[in-house]
Coordinates of C-alpha atoms and ligand atoms in Angstrom, one line a residue:
M1 CA 35.9 -117.4 10.5
G2 CA 35.1 -113.6 10.2
K3 CA 36.7 -110.8 8.3
V4 CA 38.3 -107.7 9.7
K5 CA 39.9 -104.6 8.1
A6 CA 43.7 -105.0 7.9
S7 CA 44.2 -101.7 9.7
E8 CA 41.9 -102.8 12.6
A9 CA 43.7 -106.1 12.9
V10 CA 47.0 -104.3 13.2
V11 CA 45.7 -101.9 15.8
K12 CA 44.7 -105.0 17.9
L13 CA 48.2 -106.3 17.3
F14 CA 49.6 -103.1 18.7
E15 CA 47.6 -103.6 21.8
N16 CA 48.9 -107.1 22.2
W17 CA 52.4 -105.7 22.0
G18 CA 51.6 -103.4 24.9
I19 CA 51.6 -100.2 22.7
D20 CA 49.3 -97.8 24.6
H21 CA 50.0 -94.5 22.9
I22 CA 51.2 -93.0 19.6
Y23 CA 52.5 -89.5 18.9
G24 CA 51.7 -88.0 15.5
I25 CA 49.7 -85.9 13.2
P26 CA 46.9 -87.5 11.1
G27 CA 46.3 -86.6 7.4
D28 CA 45.1 -87.9 4.1
S29 CA 47.5 -90.8 3.3
I30 CA 47.5 -92.2 6.9
N31 CA 43.8 -91.6 7.8
T32 CA 42.7 -95.2 7.4
M33 CA 45.1 -96.2 10.1
V34 CA 44.0 -93.2 12.2
E35 CA 40.4 -94.3 11.8
A36 CA 41.3 -97.7 13.1
L37 CA 43.1 -96.2 16.0
R38 CA 40.1 -94.0 16.8
K39 CA 38.0 -97.1 17.3
E40 CA 40.4 -98.3 19.9
E41 CA 40.9 -94.9 21.5
S42 CA 40.4 -96.2 25.0
K43 CA 43.3 -98.5 24.7
I44 CA 45.8 -96.6 22.5
K45 CA 45.9 -92.9 23.2
F46 CA 46.7 -90.6 20.3
Y47 CA 48.8 -87.5 21.1
T48 CA 48.4 -85.0 18.3
V49 CA 51.5 -82.9 18.3
R50 CA 52.1 -79.7 16.5
H51 CA 55.2 -80.8 14.5
E52 CA 56.0 -84.4 13.5
E53 CA 59.6 -83.9 14.7
V54 CA 58.3 -83.7 18.2
A55 CA 56.4 -86.9 17.7
S56 CA 59.5 -88.9 16.8
L57 CA 61.6 -87.2 19.5
A58 CA 59.0 -88.0 22.1
A59 CA 58.8 -91.6 20.9
A60 CA 62.6 -91.9 21.2
A61 CA 62.5 -90.4 24.7
Y62 CA 59.7 -92.7 25.8
S63 CA 61.8 -95.6 24.7
K64 CA 64.9 -94.3 26.5
L65 CA 62.9 -94.0 29.7
T66 CA 61.0 -97.2 29.6
G67 CA 62.8 -99.6 27.3
K68 CA 59.5 -100.1 25.5
I69 CA 59.0 -99.4 21.8
G70 CA 58.1 -95.7 21.0
V71 CA 55.6 -95.2 18.2
C72 CA 55.0 -92.3 16.0
L73 CA 52.8 -91.6 12.9
A74 CA 52.7 -89.1 10.1
I75 CA 51.4 -88.7 6.6
G76 CA 53.8 -89.5 3.7
G77 CA 55.8 -86.8 2.0
P78 CA 56.3 -83.8 4.3
G79 CA 55.1 -85.6 7.5
A80 CA 57.5 -88.4 7.0
I81 CA 60.3 -86.1 6.3
H82 CA 59.6 -84.1 9.5
L83 CA 60.0 -87.3 11.5
L84 CA 63.5 -88.0 10.4
N85 CA 65.3 -86.2 13.2
G86 CA 63.7 -88.1 16.0
M87 CA 64.2 -91.3 14.0
Y88 CA 67.9 -90.7 13.9
D89 CA 67.9 -89.9 17.6
A90 CA 66.4 -93.4 18.2
K91 CA 68.8 -95.0 15.8
M92 CA 71.9 -93.4 17.3
D93 CA 71.0 -93.9 20.9
H94 CA 69.9 -97.5 20.2
V95 CA 66.3 -97.5 21.2
P96 CA 63.4 -99.3 19.6
M97 CA 60.9 -97.2 17.6
L98 CA 58.0 -98.0 15.3
V99 CA 57.2 -95.4 12.6
L100 CA 54.0 -95.5 10.6
V101 CA 53.9 -93.3 7.6
G102 CA 51.2 -92.9 5.0
H103 CA 51.8 -93.5 1.4
I104 CA 50.0 -92.5 -1.7
P105 CA 47.5 -95.1 -3.0
A106 CA 49.5 -98.2 -4.3
R107 CA 47.8 -98.0 -7.7
L108 CA 49.3 -94.6 -8.2
T109 CA 52.8 -95.3 -7.2
G110 CA 55.3 -93.9 -9.6
T111 CA 53.0 -91.4 -11.2
D112 CA 54.5 -88.3 -9.5
Y113 CA 51.4 -88.1 -7.4
F114 CA 50.8 -85.3 -4.9
Q115 CA 53.2 -85.7 -1.9
E116 CA 54.7 -88.8 -3.5
V117 CA 58.0 -89.5 -1.8
N118 CA 59.9 -92.8 -2.0
T119 CA 59.9 -93.4 1.8
V120 CA 61.7 -96.7 1.6
E121 CA 64.6 -94.9 -0.1
L122 CA 64.3 -91.9 2.3
F123 CA 64.6 -94.1 5.4
K124 CA 67.2 -96.5 4.1
D125 CA 70.0 -95.1 6.3
V126 CA 68.0 -94.7 9.5
A127 CA 65.9 -97.9 9.7
V128 CA 66.7 -101.5 10.7
Y129 CA 63.4 -102.5 9.1
N130 CA 61.9 -100.6 6.3
K131 CA 59.0 -101.9 4.2
D132 CA 56.2 -100.7 2.0
I133 CA 53.0 -102.5 2.8
T134 CA 52.0 -104.2 -0.3
S135 CA 49.0 -106.4 0.7
A136 CA 46.3 -106.4 3.3
E137 CA 46.9 -110.1 4.1
S138 CA 50.6 -109.7 5.0
F139 CA 50.2 -106.4 6.9
P140 CA 49.8 -107.9 10.4
A141 CA 52.8 -110.3 9.9
V142 CA 54.9 -107.4 8.6
V143 CA 54.0 -105.3 11.6
N144 CA 55.0 -108.2 13.9
Q145 CA 58.3 -108.5 12.1
A146 CA 58.9 -104.8 12.3
I147 CA 58.3 -104.6 16.0
R148 CA 60.5 -107.7 16.7
T149 CA 63.3 -106.3 14.6
A150 CA 63.1 -102.9 16.3
Y151 CA 63.4 -104.6 19.7
Q152 CA 66.1 -107.0 18.7
E153 CA 68.2 -104.5 16.9
R154 CA 67.4 -101.6 19.2
G155 CA 66.6 -99.4 16.2
V156 CA 63.9 -97.9 14.0
A157 CA 61.3 -99.9 12.1
V158 CA 59.4 -98.0 9.4
L159 CA 56.2 -99.1 7.6
S160 CA 55.0 -97.1 4.6
I161 CA 51.3 -97.7 4.4
P162 CA 49.2 -97.0 1.4
D163 CA 45.7 -96.1 2.6
D164 CA 43.9 -98.2 -0.1
I165 CA 45.8 -101.4 0.8
V166 CA 45.0 -101.4 4.5
L167 CA 41.3 -100.8 3.9
G168 CA 41.3 -104.4 2.6
E169 CA 39.6 -107.1 4.6
I170 CA 41.5 -110.1 6.0
S171 CA 40.7 -113.1 8.1
D172 CA 40.3 -112.3 11.8
N173 CA 42.2 -115.4 12.7
I174 CA 45.8 -115.1 11.6
P175 CA 48.3 -117.5 13.0
Q176 CA 51.4 -115.3 12.8
L177 CA 49.9 -112.7 15.2
S178 CA 51.9 -114.0 18.1
T179 CA 53.5 -111.2 20.1
V180 CA 55.8 -113.4 22.0
F181 CA 59.3 -112.0 21.8
E182 CA 62.1 -113.5 23.8
K183 CA 65.3 -111.4 23.7
K184 CA 67.9 -113.6 25.3
N185 CA 70.8 -112.0 26.9
P186 CA 74.0 -113.6 25.8
G187 CA 75.2 -116.0 28.5
L188 CA 78.4 -115.0 30.3
V189 CA 81.5 -117.0 29.4
Q190 CA 83.2 -118.4 32.4
N191 CA 86.8 -118.1 31.1
D192 CA 86.2 -114.4 30.5
L193 CA 84.9 -113.9 34.0
N194 CA 87.9 -115.7 35.5
D195 CA 90.3 -113.6 33.5
A196 CA 88.4 -110.4 34.5
V197 CA 88.5 -111.4 38.2
A198 CA 92.3 -112.0 37.9
L199 CA 92.9 -108.6 36.3
I200 CA 90.8 -106.7 38.7
N201 CA 92.4 -108.4 41.7
S202 CA 95.9 -107.5 40.5
A203 CA 95.1 -103.9 39.6
S204 CA 96.2 -101.1 41.9
N205 CA 94.5 -98.2 40.1
P206 CA 91.3 -99.6 38.6
V207 CA 88.7 -97.1 37.2
I208 CA 85.2 -97.9 36.2
L209 CA 83.6 -96.1 33.3
A210 CA 79.9 -96.5 33.4
G211 CA 77.6 -95.7 30.4
V212 CA 74.0 -95.9 29.4
G213 CA 74.2 -99.7 29.5
A214 CA 75.0 -99.6 33.3
K215 CA 71.8 -97.7 34.0
S216 CA 69.9 -101.0 34.2
A217 CA 72.4 -102.2 36.8
K218 CA 72.6 -99.3 39.2
K219 CA 72.6 -101.4 42.4
E220 CA 75.1 -103.9 41.0
L221 CA 77.4 -101.1 39.8
R222 CA 77.4 -99.5 43.2
S223 CA 78.1 -102.8 45.0
F224 CA 80.9 -103.6 42.6
A225 CA 82.5 -100.2 43.0
E226 CA 82.3 -100.5 46.7
R227 CA 83.6 -104.0 46.8
I228 CA 86.8 -103.2 45.0
S229 CA 87.0 -99.5 46.2
A230 CA 87.3 -98.2 42.6
P231 CA 86.4 -94.7 41.4
V232 CA 83.5 -94.5 39.0
A233 CA 83.4 -92.1 36.1
I234 CA 80.4 -91.9 33.9
T235 CA 79.6 -90.9 30.3
L236 CA 77.2 -88.0 29.7
P237 CA 74.1 -90.1 29.0
G238 CA 75.2 -92.5 31.7
K239 CA 74.4 -89.7 34.3
G240 CA 72.4 -91.4 37.0
A241 CA 74.1 -94.8 36.7
I242 CA 75.5 -94.0 40.1
A243 CA 74.4 -91.2 42.4
D244 CA 76.4 -87.9 42.0
D245 CA 77.0 -87.9 45.7
H246 CA 78.3 -91.4 46.0
P247 CA 81.8 -91.3 47.6
N248 CA 83.3 -93.3 44.7
F249 CA 81.9 -91.0 42.0
V250 CA 84.5 -88.8 40.1
G251 CA 82.1 -87.3 37.6
N252 CA 81.7 -87.3 33.8
I253 CA 84.5 -87.8 31.4
G254 CA 85.1 -85.7 28.3
K255 CA 84.9 -82.0 27.6
I256 CA 81.8 -81.7 29.8
G257 CA 83.5 -83.9 32.4
T258 CA 85.4 -83.2 35.6
K259 CA 89.0 -82.7 36.2
P260 CA 89.1 -85.6 38.8
A261 CA 87.6 -88.0 36.2
Y262 CA 90.2 -86.9 33.7
E263 CA 93.0 -87.4 36.2
A264 CA 91.7 -90.7 37.4
M265 CA 91.7 -92.0 33.8
K266 CA 95.2 -90.7 33.3
S267 CA 96.6 -92.6 36.3
A268 CA 94.6 -95.8 35.9
D269 CA 96.2 -99.2 35.3
L270 CA 92.9 -100.9 34.6
L271 CA 89.9 -99.5 32.9
I272 CA 86.6 -101.3 33.5
M273 CA 84.1 -100.2 30.9
V274 CA 80.5 -101.1 31.7
G275 CA 77.8 -100.6 29.1
T276 CA 79.6 -97.8 27.2
D277 CA 80.7 -97.1 23.7
Y278 CA 82.4 -93.8 24.8
P279 CA 84.0 -92.4 21.7
Y280 CA 86.7 -89.8 22.8
A281 CA 89.9 -91.9 23.2
A282 CA 91.9 -88.9 24.3
Y283 CA 90.1 -89.0 27.6
L284 CA 90.8 -92.7 28.3
P285 CA 93.9 -94.0 30.0
E286 CA 97.0 -94.5 28.0
G287 CA 98.1 -98.1 27.8
A288 CA 96.1 -99.5 30.7
K289 CA 94.6 -103.0 30.7
C290 CA 90.9 -103.1 30.1
V291 CA 87.9 -105.2 31.0
Q292 CA 84.9 -104.3 28.9
I293 CA 81.3 -105.5 29.7
D294 CA 78.8 -105.0 26.9
I295 CA 75.7 -106.7 25.8
D296 CA 76.6 -106.2 22.2
P297 CA 79.7 -108.2 21.0
V298 CA 80.3 -105.7 18.3
K299 CA 81.2 -103.1 20.9
I300 CA 83.9 -105.1 22.6
G301 CA 87.2 -103.5 21.6
K302 CA 85.6 -100.9 19.3
R303 CA 87.0 -97.9 21.1
Y304 CA 89.8 -99.2 23.3
S305 CA 92.3 -102.0 23.3
V306 CA 90.5 -104.6 25.4
T307 CA 92.3 -107.2 27.5
V308 CA 89.2 -109.1 28.5
G309 CA 85.8 -108.7 26.9
I310 CA 82.7 -109.9 28.7
V311 CA 79.7 -110.1 26.4
G312 CA 76.5 -110.0 28.5
D313 CA 74.1 -108.0 30.6
A314 CA 75.8 -105.5 32.9
S315 CA 73.8 -106.5 36.0
E316 CA 74.7 -110.2 35.6
A317 CA 78.4 -109.5 34.9
L318 CA 78.7 -107.0 37.8
S319 CA 77.0 -109.4 40.2
Y320 CA 79.4 -112.1 39.3
L321 CA 82.4 -109.8 39.6
T322 CA 81.2 -108.4 43.0
E323 CA 80.9 -111.9 44.3
H324 CA 84.2 -113.2 43.1
T325 CA 86.7 -110.4 43.3
T326 CA 88.8 -109.8 46.5
P327 CA 87.3 -107.1 48.6
V328 CA 89.4 -104.0 49.0
T329 CA 88.7 -101.6 51.8
D330 CA 91.7 -99.4 51.7
R331 CA 92.8 -98.2 48.3
P332 CA 95.2 -95.2 48.2
F333 CA 94.2 -94.5 44.6
L334 CA 90.5 -94.1 45.6
K335 CA 91.5 -91.8 48.5
T336 CA 93.4 -89.6 46.1
C337 CA 90.5 -89.4 43.7
Q338 CA 88.2 -88.6 46.6
N339 CA 90.4 -85.8 47.8
K340 CA 90.4 -84.4 44.3
M341 CA 86.7 -84.8 44.0
N342 CA 86.2 -82.9 47.3
T343 CA 88.1 -80.0 45.9
W344 CA 86.1 -80.2 42.7
W345 CA 82.8 -80.0 44.6
K346 CA 84.1 -77.0 46.4
W347 CA 84.9 -75.3 43.1
M348 CA 81.4 -76.2 41.8
A349 CA 79.8 -74.9 45.0
E350 CA 81.7 -71.6 44.5
D351 CA 80.3 -71.4 40.9
Q352 CA 76.8 -72.2 42.1
D353 CA 77.0 -69.6 44.8
K354 CA 77.0 -66.7 42.4
K355 CA 74.0 -64.7 43.5
Q356 CA 74.1 -62.4 40.6
T357 CA 71.9 -60.7 38.0
P358 CA 71.9 -61.7 35.1
I359 CA 71.6 -65.1 36.6
A360 CA 74.5 -67.5 36.5
P361 CA 73.5 -70.8 34.8
E362 CA 75.4 -72.7 37.5
A363 CA 73.2 -71.1 40.2
L364 CA 70.2 -71.9 38.2
M365 CA 71.1 -75.5 38.3
S366 CA 71.3 -75.4 42.1
A367 CA 67.9 -73.8 42.3
I368 CA 66.4 -76.4 40.0
S369 CA 67.9 -79.2 42.1
S370 CA 66.4 -77.6 45.2
I371 CA 62.8 -78.1 43.8
S372 CA 63.4 -81.5 42.4
E373 CA 61.7 -84.6 43.8
E374 CA 62.9 -88.0 44.7
D375 CA 62.2 -89.4 41.2
T376 CA 62.4 -86.4 39.0
I377 CA 62.9 -87.0 35.3
Y378 CA 65.3 -84.5 33.6
S379 CA 65.0 -84.1 29.9
V380 CA 68.1 -82.1 28.9
D381 CA 68.6 -80.3 25.6
V382 CA 71.7 -79.9 23.5
G383 CA 73.8 -76.8 23.8
T384 CA 75.4 -75.1 26.8
S385 CA 72.3 -76.3 28.7
T386 CA 73.8 -79.8 28.4
V387 CA 77.0 -78.6 30.1
W388 CA 75.3 -76.8 33.0
S389 CA 72.8 -79.7 33.6
T390 CA 75.4 -82.4 33.4
R391 CA 77.9 -80.7 35.6
Y392 CA 75.8 -79.0 38.2
L393 CA 72.6 -81.0 38.7
K394 CA 73.2 -83.5 41.4
I395 CA 71.0 -86.5 40.7
S396 CA 70.2 -89.6 42.6
E397 CA 69.7 -93.2 41.4
N398 CA 66.0 -92.8 41.5
Q399 CA 66.0 -89.8 39.1
D400 CA 66.3 -90.1 35.4
F401 CA 68.4 -88.0 33.0
I402 CA 67.9 -88.2 29.2
V403 CA 69.4 -86.3 26.3
S404 CA 70.0 -86.8 22.6
A405 CA 73.5 -88.2 23.2
W406 CA 74.7 -89.3 19.8
L407 CA 72.7 -87.3 17.3
G408 CA 73.0 -84.3 19.6
T409 CA 69.9 -82.7 18.2
M410 CA 68.7 -79.4 19.6
G411 CA 65.0 -79.4 20.5
C412 CA 65.0 -82.8 22.4
G413 CA 64.3 -81.3 25.8
L414 CA 60.5 -80.5 25.6
P415 CA 59.6 -83.7 23.6
G416 CA 61.5 -85.7 26.3
A417 CA 59.5 -84.1 29.1
I418 CA 56.2 -84.8 27.2
A419 CA 57.2 -88.5 26.9
A420 CA 58.2 -88.5 30.6
K421 CA 54.8 -87.2 31.6
Q422 CA 53.1 -89.7 29.4
A423 CA 55.1 -92.6 30.7
F424 CA 55.1 -91.6 34.4
P425 CA 52.3 -89.1 35.0
D426 CA 53.0 -88.9 38.7
R427 CA 56.7 -88.1 38.4
Q428 CA 58.0 -84.6 38.1
A429 CA 59.3 -83.8 34.6
I430 CA 61.7 -80.9 34.0
S431 CA 63.1 -80.0 30.6
I432 CA 66.2 -77.8 30.5
S433 CA 66.9 -76.0 27.2
G434 CA 68.7 -73.0 25.8
D435 CA 66.5 -70.5 24.1
G436 CA 67.9 -71.6 20.7
A437 CA 66.9 -75.2 21.3
F438 CA 63.6 -74.5 22.9
A439 CA 62.5 -72.2 20.0
M440 CA 62.9 -75.1 17.6
V441 CA 60.0 -77.0 19.2
M442 CA 58.2 -74.6 21.5
Q443 CA 54.9 -74.9 19.6
D444 CA 54.5 -78.3 21.3
F445 CA 54.3 -76.6 24.7
A446 CA 50.7 -76.2 23.6
T447 CA 50.6 -80.0 23.3
A448 CA 51.6 -80.4 26.9
V449 CA 48.9 -77.9 27.9
Y450 CA 46.2 -79.6 25.8
Y451 CA 46.9 -83.0 27.3
K452 CA 47.2 -81.6 30.8
M453 CA 50.8 -82.6 31.4
P454 CA 52.1 -80.4 34.2
L455 CA 55.8 -80.4 33.2
I456 CA 58.3 -77.6 33.8
C457 CA 60.3 -76.2 30.9
V458 CA 63.3 -74.2 32.1
V459 CA 64.6 -72.0 29.3
L460 CA 68.1 -70.5 29.6
N461 CA 67.5 -67.3 27.8
N462 CA 70.7 -65.6 26.6
R463 CA 69.5 -64.7 23.0
Q464 CA 72.4 -66.6 21.6
L465 CA 73.6 -70.0 20.4
S466 CA 76.2 -69.9 23.1
F467 CA 77.6 -73.4 22.6
I468 CA 78.4 -72.5 19.0
K469 CA 80.0 -69.3 20.2
Y470 CA 82.3 -71.3 22.5
E471 CA 83.0 -73.8 19.7
Q472 CA 84.1 -70.9 17.5
Q473 CA 86.3 -69.5 20.2
S474 CA 88.0 -72.7 21.1
A475 CA 88.8 -73.3 17.4
G476 CA 90.4 -69.8 17.3
Q477 CA 87.5 -68.3 15.3
L478 CA 85.6 -65.2 16.0
K479 CA 82.0 -65.1 17.2
Y480 CA 79.7 -65.0 14.1
A481 CA 76.0 -65.6 13.3
V482 CA 75.1 -66.8 16.7
D483 CA 72.9 -64.0 18.1
F484 CA 69.2 -63.6 17.7
G485 CA 66.4 -61.6 19.3
D486 CA 64.5 -62.2 22.5
I487 CA 61.2 -63.9 22.9
D488 CA 59.2 -63.6 26.1
Y489 CA 58.6 -67.3 26.7
A490 CA 56.6 -66.6 29.8
K491 CA 54.0 -64.7 27.7
F492 CA 54.1 -67.5 25.2
A493 CA 53.3 -70.0 27.9
E494 CA 50.3 -67.9 29.0
A495 CA 49.2 -67.6 25.4
C496 CA 49.2 -71.4 25.2
G497 CA 47.1 -71.7 28.3
G498 CA 50.0 -72.7 30.6
M499 CA 51.8 -70.7 33.2
G500 CA 54.9 -68.6 32.6
F501 CA 57.5 -66.8 34.7
R502 CA 60.1 -64.4 33.2
V503 CA 62.9 -64.4 35.8
E504 CA 65.4 -61.6 35.3
K505 CA 66.7 -61.1 38.8
Y506 CA 68.5 -63.6 41.0
E507 CA 66.2 -63.0 44.0
D508 CA 63.1 -63.9 41.9
L509 CA 64.5 -67.3 40.8
Q510 CA 63.7 -69.5 43.8
P511 CA 60.1 -68.1 44.3
A512 CA 59.4 -68.7 40.6
L513 CA 60.7 -72.3 40.8
E514 CA 58.6 -73.0 43.9
Q515 CA 55.5 -71.7 42.1
A516 CA 56.4 -73.8 39.0
K517 CA 56.7 -76.9 41.2
A518 CA 53.3 -76.3 42.8
A519 CA 51.6 -75.6 39.5
D520 CA 49.1 -78.1 38.0
V521 CA 49.5 -76.9 34.5
P522 CA 52.7 -76.9 32.3
V523 CA 55.0 -74.1 33.1
I524 CA 57.8 -72.2 31.3
L525 CA 60.4 -70.7 33.4
D526 CA 62.1 -68.1 31.1
V527 CA 65.3 -67.4 32.9
V528 CA 67.5 -64.5 31.6
V529 CA 71.0 -65.9 32.1
D530 CA 74.4 -64.5 31.9
V531 CA 75.4 -64.5 28.2
D532 CA 79.1 -64.5 29.2
A533 CA 78.9 -67.7 31.3
A534 CA 81.6 -69.9 29.8
P535 CA 81.0 -73.6 29.7
L536 CA 84.7 -74.4 30.3
P537 CA 85.9 -78.0 30.0
G538 CA 86.5 -79.6 33.4
K539 CA 90.1 -80.1 32.4
I540 CA 91.4 -77.6 29.8
V541 CA 93.8 -79.5 27.6
M542 CA 96.7 -77.9 25.6
D543 CA 94.8 -77.8 22.3
E544 CA 91.9 -75.9 23.8
A545 CA 94.2 -73.4 25.5
K546 CA 95.9 -72.8 22.1
G547 CA 92.6 -72.3 20.4
Y548 CA 91.6 -69.7 23.0
A549 CA 94.9 -68.0 22.6
R550 CA 94.4 -67.8 18.8
F551 CA 90.9 -66.5 19.3
T552 CA 92.1 -63.7 21.6
A553 CA 95.0 -62.8 19.2
K554 CA 92.6 -62.7 16.3
S555 CA 90.0 -60.6 18.2
I556 CA 92.8 -58.0 18.9
A557 CA 94.2 -58.1 15.3
E558 CA 90.7 -57.7 13.7
N559 CA 89.6 -55.1 16.3
H560 CA 86.7 -57.4 17.2
K561 CA 84.8 -56.6 20.4
L562 CA 86.6 -58.7 23.0
E563 CA 84.3 -61.2 24.7
K564 CA 84.3 -61.2 28.5
M565 CA 86.8 -63.8 29.5
P566 CA 86.0 -66.4 32.3
P567 CA 87.8 -65.7 35.6
M568 CA 91.5 -66.4 35.4
K569 CA 91.4 -68.4 38.6
T570 CA 88.9 -70.8 37.1
V571 CA 90.9 -71.2 33.9
V572 CA 94.2 -71.8 35.7
R573 CA 92.6 -74.3 38.1
R574 CA 91.2 -76.3 35.2
F575 CA 94.4 -76.1 33.1
L576 CA 97.0 -77.1 35.6
Ligands
FAD1 P1 76.2 -95.5 24.1 O1 77.1 -95.1 23.0 O2 74.7 -95.5 23.8 O3 76.7 -96.9 24.6 C1 75.9 -97.7 25.5 C2 76.5 -99.1 25.5 O4 75.8 -99.9 26.5 C3 76.3 -99.8 24.1 O5 77.5 -100.3 23.7 C4 75.3 -100.9 24.4 O6 75.5 -102.1 23.7 C5 75.6 -101.2 25.9 N1 74.5 -101.8 26.7 C6 73.2 -101.5 26.6 N2 72.5 -102.2 27.5 C7 73.4 -103.0 28.1 C8 73.2 -103.9 29.2 N3 72.1 -104.2 29.7 N4 74.4 -104.5 29.6 C9 75.6 -104.2 29.1 N5 75.7 -103.3 28.1 C10 74.6 -102.7 27.6 N6 79.6 -87.7 26.3 C11 80.6 -87.8 27.2 O7 80.7 -88.9 27.8 N7 81.3 -86.7 27.6 C12 81.2 -85.5 27.0 O8 81.9 -84.6 27.3 C13 80.1 -85.4 26.0 N8 79.8 -84.2 25.5 C14 78.7 -84.1 24.7 C15 78.2 -82.8 24.4 C16 77.0 -82.7 23.7 C17 76.5 -81.3 23.4 C18 76.3 -83.8 23.3 C19 75.0 -83.7 22.6 C20 76.8 -85.1 23.6 C21 77.9 -85.2 24.4 N9 78.4 -86.5 24.8 C22 79.4 -86.6 25.7 C23 77.7 -87.7 24.4 C24 78.5 -88.5 23.4 O9 78.3 -88.0 22.1 C25 78.2 -90.0 23.4 O10 76.8 -90.2 23.0 C26 78.3 -90.7 24.7 O11 79.6 -90.5 25.2 C27 78.1 -92.2 24.6 O12 77.8 -92.6 25.9 P2 77.6 -94.2 26.2 O13 78.8 -94.9 25.8 O14 77.2 -94.3 27.7 O15 76.3 -94.6 25.4

């Protein structure tokens, strides 16, 4: 039996788990691990990012796109702290992540050593598995446990690794190195299925609400919706679970949602929730019966009073329901929803037809859709860019759409596109960010250049945190502390070695996008957009209308410069 360094044994283990890349920044306390990775460079690619936050956000995005564990690495102390944001993104969007952070030499722990941070304490809230490595012998087994737990719990496993420990030599034949992991889906319970079939058959206005958990069951969702002729609404991160142009699609629910989805919910007598933990109860039906399908039993009944809960995989449950429910070919409720949706699309087309300068974000989304490919991956940031992308990009079942849905962190767009290019080098990757969000992580555009990832970053440049402005307004407050100066992101792109286009006029938009599409280097499309474009809710509810009224009155009373109001026609349509 031979001997091997613990760090090297662990790197072999990573390979056996199918880990083929890591995002991070090396440094003193983690360098022994990095040295072991160097030796296996051909099998595990190391992406050196420019800020650790991008490493963890990219790892989370990789996991959202592939279902595989995302891995990131940093030194202890500041590096570990920088990782926190992406770790929370993974935790809150329920994806597996493995985090390797350095730690000061074990023999010095507790001595207030340089960069000494108690990482186990630090990561207590974010991690499902969180251990200091205390012996070379147990290191591989602990890694195994960490990865299994991350997969099983769909969360973050963190290992704090003192460099001196993992230098230790261990046997090269360790029995607990098995990487077999069988995550069994809970089996469907027949009685629940029977009850669900009976409820569905007796409903006259059933509405399906599909979330992230339905994205692994796109075909089954479509077949089920068509079988029972039910409208399908989606959650924001569920975008893509059904194609936007499917005739049963009524759009997103919530503030970012559509009016037809809102109205479908309000007249539903049966809500069928598929793979969603949608939190905003005000947008759900009042007093309808409910069938909820979720792989996690804890989610059944968490947000809505459920009549029948089906614990299990969405594809299995939907297949069963499709086979056993009575087919409906003519449902007046669906027809009503479709008519409303036709009107809604006409309104959206009017918005997108604004051929103006400064460019309307709605028109920008049309232009982006026009250069998208069959299987484009959209990595969407947080801010008004979320609203424009969700509402105006028309995406198909073969395309992907990811966002930081629960943490809602700004700066997720570019890291998501980097992860997309790593996971699927042949697919087009487009990130869509506001200038506020992009500036938080823009240094890592240089990472995309360095690793030759020809992605497209669309930056909506309005020199403002416009989502915050609209939050202030809808709460009846005045605009404050949301403006900042301009950056020429196109010049920045060129400075990094990529390609950049500053688009100020509407007529220059389409040609710039075509060039971006054809480019074989990363591109920033810096689009100067209309600062007054208002991301109105699809359905304006009374509280929002009151907030705007308070804001207007306060603006007048305090002699504050009045903001340009959205067209009255649009406001009235969405309010009535
Ligand atoms: P999750 O909460 O992640 O739930 C997914 C569910 O699927 C989980 O319960 C999981 O257990 C289950 N699941 C996973 N796999 C399977 C499987 N194979 N089979 C069955 N079940 C499975 N959201 C909106 O909807 N509308 C909005 O207007 C909106 N506005 C937002 C604005 C901003 C700026 C941001 C950042 C976010 C916004 N969100 C909005 C997102 C919102 O915060 C929630 O994250 C989102 O609504 C949750 O969507 P979900 O239920 O699909 O995802």
